[in-house]
Amino acid sequence: MTVRTRFAPSPTGLLHIGNARAALFNYLFARHHKGEFLLRIEDTDRERSTQKAVDVILDGLDWLDLKPDAAPVYQSTRQQRHTDVAQELLSRGLAYKCFCTADELKLMREQAVAQGLPPRYNGFWRDRDPSEAPSGAPFSVRLKAPKEGETVIEDLVQGAVRVANAEMDDLIILRSDGSPTYLHAVVCDDHDMEITHVIRGDDHLTNTFRQAMIYRAMGWALPQFAHLPLIHGPDGAKLSKRHGAQSVVDFREAGYLPEALCNYLLRLGWGHGDAEILSREAQIALFDLDGVGRAPSRMDYTKLAHLNGVYLREADPARLTEDVAARLADRSDVIVDDLFRERVLKLMPGLQARAKLLTDLAESAAFLGKKPPLSFDAKAEKLLDAPTQAILRRIADKLAPLSPFDAPTIDAALRAFAEEAGLKLGQVAQPLRAAMTGSLVSPGIDATLAALGRDDVLARIGAATGHG
Ligand code: GLU
């Protein structure tokens, strides 16, 4: 049997990282078992399911490199099939028409609550003849759920989970406007798509009992279920906006690399010994549902940023350069052109060694696209007093004739100057940093000057010493 998993998001306008993690687990599980990973867009709420909301999901999966193995299935296109299945259950006597009005249902729920029972339907039309209803009255279709015994799900993460059937009422599969309910549609779709493993958040666990009843009524084999614990914030409360980034787009904008985010999401709630950094190949080779814990995981943004730094240091400089250029493209104080890209690429080894997030990386590269005179931060301003400016002018005289204007030649010249002037290397490098970047932070000063090129280095020294 080919393993077939699916990710089945509802287009809400954002791809929450809890959902992204479900997608990752479905993807890895399918790959590990040499099966297929499918995507179903659950777009039955036509108001919310705009093309834009669907694109958020498609773009998010693309960015995370979790591409499905087939074109997405749109649940809304399958409504006829959902209705047909409901009709079949109706004609086989396994479902029935319920003519209760909204007011009657409300009353029923209130009566149940008054008796200390959960608010639910009392089965009024279960064994009644539809001819008792006023002619033409609208009806919903309800499944005749078993009343005795229990429903047990052998969940691959949670173990055996059970519920007494007496606790569940007859669920609606078709609403009175003829539209299928979500619970019913999912079962029909998972069956028709030949899904073998349903891996999803454990907020769906209670739905699973009801869905199992539909499978059984249709005589369909149940897939295996794996319900993943949810992701909580660092304080243990449900992850929300106040904790920080929570949708895939938020993380992307905050400067995380998709491979770092995937690695982190995998480790959050799944373990394989002490392994922290796992390539996609290793993830596929090692992933199975046995390693998924049952307790909710806590999002640790500090750990994620650290992991991102590790990935950032290994990332391709050309790719990072493009990212930096894109992040700075709208900045009025930075000229993002080919020259800028060239400079960033040249200095990237030094830049990527120090950054944790792509946003830091872009910020640290911005000076390469600025036109002198730069604005100076407080520390740089303080350092650039008259005596320091005099030193800078002397350094400029040493740098002007250098050939080639590359890092080793610059390094040798700065060392020789420091020695000759009786200065420590830092006393040469820091004023230069201030003049080049407007701050006292940059990669190695030799590489920084080489990336800027002679003309710009001299122009920046000139501007910083009042001779611009
Ligand atoms: N569409 C559901 C959601 O976005 C998921 C359904 C499922 O995985 O069965 O929460």
XYZ file of C-alpha atoms and ligand atoms in Angstrom:
478
model
C 0.000 0.000 0.000
C 1.368 3.387 -0.979
C 1.477 5.818 1.889
C -0.498 8.899 0.974
C -0.745 11.934 3.231
C -2.411 15.260 2.763
C -2.255 18.755 4.085
C -5.761 20.204 4.151
C -5.695 23.876 5.107
C -8.697 26.184 5.058
C -7.719 29.437 3.352
C -7.985 31.943 6.173
C -5.527 34.496 4.847
C -2.559 33.219 6.787
C -0.558 30.041 7.145
C -0.109 29.544 10.872
C 3.110 27.842 11.900
C 1.120 25.115 13.615
C -0.322 24.311 10.205
C 3.061 24.665 8.555
C 4.377 22.080 10.975
C 1.499 19.733 10.113
C 2.409 20.194 6.439
C 6.048 19.419 7.194
C 5.202 16.254 9.121
C 2.877 15.072 6.341
C 5.550 15.795 3.780
C 8.340 14.046 5.697
C 6.186 11.054 6.546
C 5.225 10.571 2.903
C 8.803 10.987 1.716
C 10.150 8.659 4.379
C 7.765 5.951 3.221
C 8.312 6.725 -0.464
C 4.679 7.733 -0.708
C 2.815 10.816 -1.856
C 2.095 14.126 -0.221
C -1.096 15.815 -1.431
C -2.672 19.199 -0.873
C -6.371 19.836 -0.457
C -7.620 23.369 -0.173
C -10.675 23.331 2.075
C -12.352 26.293 0.475
C -15.967 25.610 1.252
C -16.312 28.922 3.068
C -16.595 30.864 -0.172
C -16.414 34.265 1.480
C -13.076 33.711 3.134
C -11.582 31.560 0.394
C -10.394 34.259 -1.953
C -7.651 33.608 -4.471
C -5.418 35.783 -2.308
C -6.033 33.579 0.716
C -5.287 30.468 -1.351
C -2.090 32.044 -2.664
C -0.898 32.658 0.890
C -0.963 28.891 1.386
C 0.603 28.027 -1.961
C 3.350 30.638 -1.543
C 4.007 29.543 2.024
C 4.423 25.892 1.024
C 6.596 26.899 -1.870
C 8.816 28.992 0.374
C 9.122 26.138 2.887
C 9.922 23.789 0.000
C 6.989 21.517 0.816
C 5.595 21.125 -2.635
C 2.778 18.627 -3.059
C 3.120 15.748 -5.514
C -0.017 16.630 -7.455
C -2.133 19.650 -8.283
C -4.190 20.774 -5.287
C -7.692 19.404 -4.856
C -10.224 22.169 -4.180
C -12.879 20.937 -1.816
C -15.471 23.321 -3.248
C -15.349 21.494 -6.590
C -16.419 18.253 -4.955
C -19.732 19.341 -3.506
C -21.769 17.067 -5.801
C -19.827 14.046 -4.607
C -20.388 15.023 -0.958
C -24.105 15.336 -1.665
C -24.175 11.986 -3.462
C -22.590 10.233 -0.509
C -25.127 11.825 1.828
C -27.939 10.710 -0.476
C -26.560 7.195 -0.475
C -26.537 7.129 3.327
C -30.086 8.459 3.266
C -31.318 5.848 0.836
C -29.684 3.075 2.830
C -31.414 4.248 5.978
C -28.131 5.179 7.634
C -28.980 8.857 7.635
C -32.278 10.664 7.993
C -33.953 13.957 7.323
C -34.275 16.278 10.283
C -36.961 18.962 9.943
C -36.274 20.728 13.232
C -36.271 24.496 13.031
C -33.538 26.617 14.551
C -35.845 27.506 17.447
C -36.653 23.866 18.142
C -32.976 22.979 18.168
C -32.241 25.814 20.531
C -34.936 24.629 22.897
C -33.588 21.056 22.729
C -30.124 22.229 23.646
C -31.478 24.260 26.537
C -33.461 21.280 27.808
C -30.371 19.066 27.640
C -28.343 21.618 29.586
C -31.137 21.935 32.163
C -30.852 18.165 32.731
C -27.096 18.488 33.215
C -26.344 17.014 29.775
C -24.168 18.452 27.004
C -26.175 20.681 24.612
C -27.211 18.389 21.820
C -29.813 17.059 19.471
C -32.239 14.544 20.979
C -32.809 12.417 17.881
C -36.353 13.710 17.363
C -36.548 12.777 13.657
C -34.336 9.696 13.876
C -37.205 7.253 13.768
C -40.026 9.498 12.581
C -41.602 9.335 9.207
C -40.741 12.394 7.071
C -44.426 12.559 6.078
C -45.049 13.977 9.549
C -43.242 17.133 8.535
C -45.101 20.036 6.930
C -44.843 19.653 3.182
C -41.927 21.509 1.641
C -40.313 22.140 5.036
C -36.547 22.514 4.845
C -34.472 19.708 6.349
C -30.916 18.841 7.163
C -29.531 15.332 6.803
C -28.191 13.661 9.933
C -26.146 10.519 10.284
C -27.703 7.805 12.434
C -24.822 7.602 14.855
C -24.459 4.464 16.954
C -25.912 4.923 20.434
C -24.272 2.056 22.222
C -20.700 0.981 22.661
C -17.743 3.215 22.142
C -15.698 4.623 19.317
C -11.994 3.955 19.642
C -9.292 5.562 17.551
C -5.835 4.041 17.610
C -3.983 7.264 17.190
C -0.357 6.990 16.139
C 0.656 9.810 18.461
C -1.957 9.837 21.220
C -2.410 6.077 21.548
C -5.928 4.635 21.941
C -8.460 7.410 22.417
C -12.079 6.522 23.086
C -15.468 8.041 23.565
C -18.775 6.503 24.622
C -21.150 6.692 21.663
C -23.977 7.719 23.981
C -22.141 11.013 24.424
C -22.438 11.962 20.780
C -25.534 13.103 18.944
C -26.511 12.530 15.329
C -24.278 14.790 13.330
C -25.449 16.851 10.401
C -23.871 15.852 7.094
C -25.964 18.087 4.809
C -27.250 21.449 5.969
C -30.782 22.590 5.214
C -29.453 24.685 2.295
C -28.099 21.438 0.820
C -24.437 22.217 1.500
C -22.256 19.476 2.974
C -20.773 20.011 6.418
C -17.048 20.197 6.908
C -16.911 16.905 8.845
C -18.638 15.068 6.043
C -16.692 16.665 3.186
C -13.339 15.796 4.761
C -14.269 12.130 5.053
C -15.469 11.889 1.431
C -12.344 13.639 0.203
C -9.873 11.669 2.281
C -11.516 8.466 1.117
C -11.539 9.416 -2.562
C -7.971 10.713 -2.432
C -6.982 7.365 -0.906
C -5.352 9.013 2.066
C -3.700 6.412 4.276
C -2.534 8.685 7.097
C -4.291 11.773 8.416
C -1.713 13.829 10.309
C -3.166 17.021 11.797
C -3.408 19.164 14.910
C -4.982 17.587 17.969
C -7.650 20.286 17.953
C -9.283 17.948 15.402
C -9.310 14.928 17.684
C -12.976 15.244 18.632
C -13.904 15.577 14.959
C -12.208 12.272 14.347
C -14.756 10.324 16.415
C -17.553 11.759 14.322
C -15.703 11.255 11.096
C -15.075 7.625 12.040
C -18.863 7.156 12.165
C -19.216 8.345 8.588
C -16.457 5.994 7.415
C -18.129 3.085 9.186
C -21.562 3.908 7.826
C -20.143 3.946 4.296
C -18.181 0.745 4.919
C -14.955 2.548 4.098
C -11.623 1.649 5.661
C -10.444 4.254 8.135
C -7.104 5.896 7.496
C -4.605 5.920 10.328
C -4.733 9.061 12.419
C -1.924 11.008 14.039
C -2.939 14.055 16.046
C -0.108 16.455 16.745
C 0.006 18.455 19.963
C -0.359 22.174 19.427
C 2.385 24.747 19.601
C 2.181 27.069 22.581
C 3.942 30.337 23.316
C 7.060 30.466 25.530
C 4.786 30.989 28.568
C 2.740 27.886 27.872
C -0.359 29.800 26.691
C -1.852 29.255 23.243
C 0.441 30.890 20.678
C -0.856 34.342 19.852
C 0.233 37.635 18.343
C 1.612 38.969 21.606
C 4.247 36.181 21.625
C 5.687 37.363 18.315
C 5.673 35.958 14.802
C 3.121 33.216 14.259
C 2.328 32.961 10.589
C 4.756 31.822 7.943
C 4.772 35.294 6.379
C 5.606 36.840 9.777
C 8.632 34.586 10.105
C 9.691 35.275 6.565
C 9.508 39.027 7.110
C 11.256 38.764 10.460
C 14.278 37.345 8.635
C 14.162 33.585 9.091
C 15.394 31.160 6.466
C 12.824 28.545 5.465
C 15.210 25.661 6.076
C 15.949 26.940 9.584
C 12.242 27.332 10.317
C 11.511 23.798 9.066
C 14.372 22.358 11.092
C 13.092 24.167 14.163
C 9.460 23.136 13.639
C 10.525 19.554 13.206
C 12.539 19.546 16.415
C 9.640 21.172 18.214
C 7.766 18.109 19.257
C 9.794 15.481 17.453
C 13.137 14.186 18.523
C 15.829 11.897 17.307
C 18.480 11.664 20.004
C 20.437 14.866 20.359
C 20.497 15.739 16.684
C 19.677 19.459 16.341
C 20.706 20.369 12.820
C 19.231 18.053 10.243
C 19.314 18.505 6.496
C 16.122 17.786 4.577
C 17.626 14.463 3.456
C 18.390 13.504 7.053
C 14.903 14.595 8.131
C 13.356 12.350 5.492
C 15.591 9.441 6.420
C 14.887 9.727 10.162
C 11.324 10.987 10.446
C 8.608 8.734 11.736
C 5.617 9.302 13.961
C 7.139 7.343 16.874
C 9.304 10.310 17.759
C 6.389 12.752 18.077
C 5.721 13.711 21.705
C 2.247 13.986 23.238
C 2.762 17.172 25.197
C 2.228 20.612 23.633
C 5.483 22.208 22.577
C 6.627 25.669 23.536
C 7.841 28.054 20.931
C 11.319 29.317 21.831
C 12.113 32.310 19.631
C 15.655 32.637 21.010
C 16.484 29.088 20.079
C 14.974 29.572 16.647
C 17.067 32.717 16.070
C 20.181 30.831 17.128
C 19.373 28.020 14.728
C 18.740 30.561 12.009
C 22.215 31.990 12.596
C 23.695 28.532 12.127
C 21.871 28.133 8.807
C 22.718 31.668 7.774
C 26.441 31.028 8.126
C 26.130 28.057 5.765
C 23.865 29.753 3.218
C 24.901 30.576 -0.322
C 26.285 34.163 -0.467
C 24.589 34.886 -3.805
C 21.191 33.919 -2.392
C 21.762 36.035 0.701
C 22.834 38.979 -1.443
C 19.547 38.825 -3.335
C 17.650 38.707 -0.074
C 19.527 41.727 1.279
C 18.867 43.641 -1.947
C 15.154 42.819 -1.775
C 14.885 43.862 1.865
C 16.580 47.209 1.202
C 14.983 47.941 -2.173
C 12.523 50.470 -0.771
C 14.925 52.298 1.496
C 15.434 55.900 0.425
C 18.917 56.091 1.976
C 20.320 53.023 0.207
C 21.008 52.728 -3.519
C 20.325 49.146 -4.504
C 21.989 48.674 -7.881
C 24.456 46.251 -9.456
C 27.386 47.931 -7.749
C 25.662 47.492 -4.402
C 25.052 43.809 -5.096
C 28.676 43.358 -6.093
C 29.852 44.931 -2.848
C 27.467 42.927 -0.701
C 28.517 39.674 -2.358
C 32.160 40.501 -1.802
C 31.654 41.250 1.869
C 29.091 38.510 2.480
C 31.422 36.033 4.208
C 32.142 38.662 6.847
C 28.514 39.796 7.096
C 26.921 36.370 7.307
C 29.309 35.299 10.042
C 27.802 37.875 12.407
C 24.064 37.915 11.669
C 21.297 35.778 13.136
C 18.407 37.056 11.071
C 18.174 38.197 7.465
C 16.877 41.513 8.758
C 20.129 42.004 10.739
C 22.075 40.954 7.692
C 20.367 43.543 5.501
C 20.871 46.223 8.131
C 24.551 45.396 8.443
C 24.984 45.600 4.659
C 23.034 48.838 4.151
C 26.103 51.100 4.488
C 27.484 49.626 1.272
C 24.739 51.387 -0.674
C 24.814 54.750 1.094
C 26.187 57.949 -0.363
C 28.530 60.031 1.823
C 28.148 62.075 3.922
C 26.758 59.335 6.174
C 24.882 59.955 9.351
C 26.799 58.758 12.390
C 25.479 57.016 15.464
C 26.408 58.430 18.875
C 29.474 56.242 19.370
C 30.865 56.947 15.909
C 30.188 60.662 16.328
C 32.054 60.697 19.627
C 35.008 58.830 18.223
C 35.403 61.105 15.231
C 36.862 64.065 17.140
C 39.537 66.349 15.702
C 42.589 64.198 16.598
C 40.910 61.091 15.169
C 40.025 62.981 12.008
C 43.686 63.880 11.669
C 44.630 60.202 11.941
C 42.031 59.339 9.306
C 43.515 61.856 6.898
C 46.922 60.273 7.332
C 45.432 56.837 6.721
C 43.798 58.135 3.536
C 47.228 59.140 2.257
C 48.447 55.588 2.801
C 45.416 53.993 1.162
C 45.249 56.212 -1.897
C 48.191 54.690 -3.795
C 47.617 51.030 -2.886
C 47.531 48.519 -5.684
C 45.780 46.173 -5.834
C 43.103 47.606 -3.533
C 42.334 44.241 -1.964
C 42.013 42.973 1.603
C 45.546 41.571 2.053
C 47.200 44.714 0.651
C 44.970 46.952 2.772
C 45.651 44.860 5.861
C 49.416 45.121 5.364
C 49.202 48.896 4.832
C 47.050 49.456 7.945
C 49.420 47.379 10.080
C 52.434 49.284 8.777
C 50.664 52.570 9.482
C 49.713 51.540 13.023
C 53.277 50.588 13.742
C 54.690 53.758 12.278
C 52.173 55.944 14.132
C 52.576 54.077 17.417
C 48.871 53.106 17.447
C 47.110 49.869 18.251
C 45.381 48.264 15.319
C 42.003 49.013 16.879
C 42.847 52.697 16.981
C 43.215 52.551 13.224
C 40.328 50.223 12.481
C 37.626 51.890 14.629
C 37.881 55.385 13.116
C 37.827 53.785 9.700
C 34.727 51.795 10.635
C 33.041 54.943 11.827
C 33.866 56.735 8.587
C 32.808 53.811 6.363
C 29.635 52.689 8.105
C 28.526 55.457 10.462
C 28.825 52.969 13.334
C 31.552 51.022 15.096
C 30.414 47.629 13.811
C 31.441 45.980 10.575
C 33.206 42.874 9.358
C 37.024 42.959 9.179
C 38.086 46.471 8.210
C 40.362 45.250 5.382
C 37.495 43.352 3.726
C 35.127 46.257 4.349
C 37.413 48.751 2.621
C 38.078 46.345 -0.246
C 34.346 45.873 -0.794
C 33.753 49.641 -0.956
C 36.629 50.250 -3.367
C 39.222 52.970 -3.276
C 37.159 55.916 -4.542
C 34.353 55.423 -2.099
C 36.736 54.784 0.816
C 38.501 58.069 0.138
C 35.201 59.897 -0.336
C 33.911 58.574 2.984
C 37.064 59.541 4.826
C 36.814 62.960 3.208
C 33.200 63.349 4.331
C 33.966 62.176 7.874
C 36.845 64.598 8.220
C 34.988 67.554 6.882
C 36.728 67.494 3.532
C 34.008 65.779 1.603
N -9.144 22.381 7.122
C -8.774 22.051 8.469
C -7.988 23.177 9.090
O -7.458 24.022 8.384
C -7.924 20.803 8.562
C -8.696 19.598 8.320
C -7.947 18.320 8.467
O -6.697 18.330 8.473
O -8.605 17.311 8.514
O -7.907 23.233 10.291
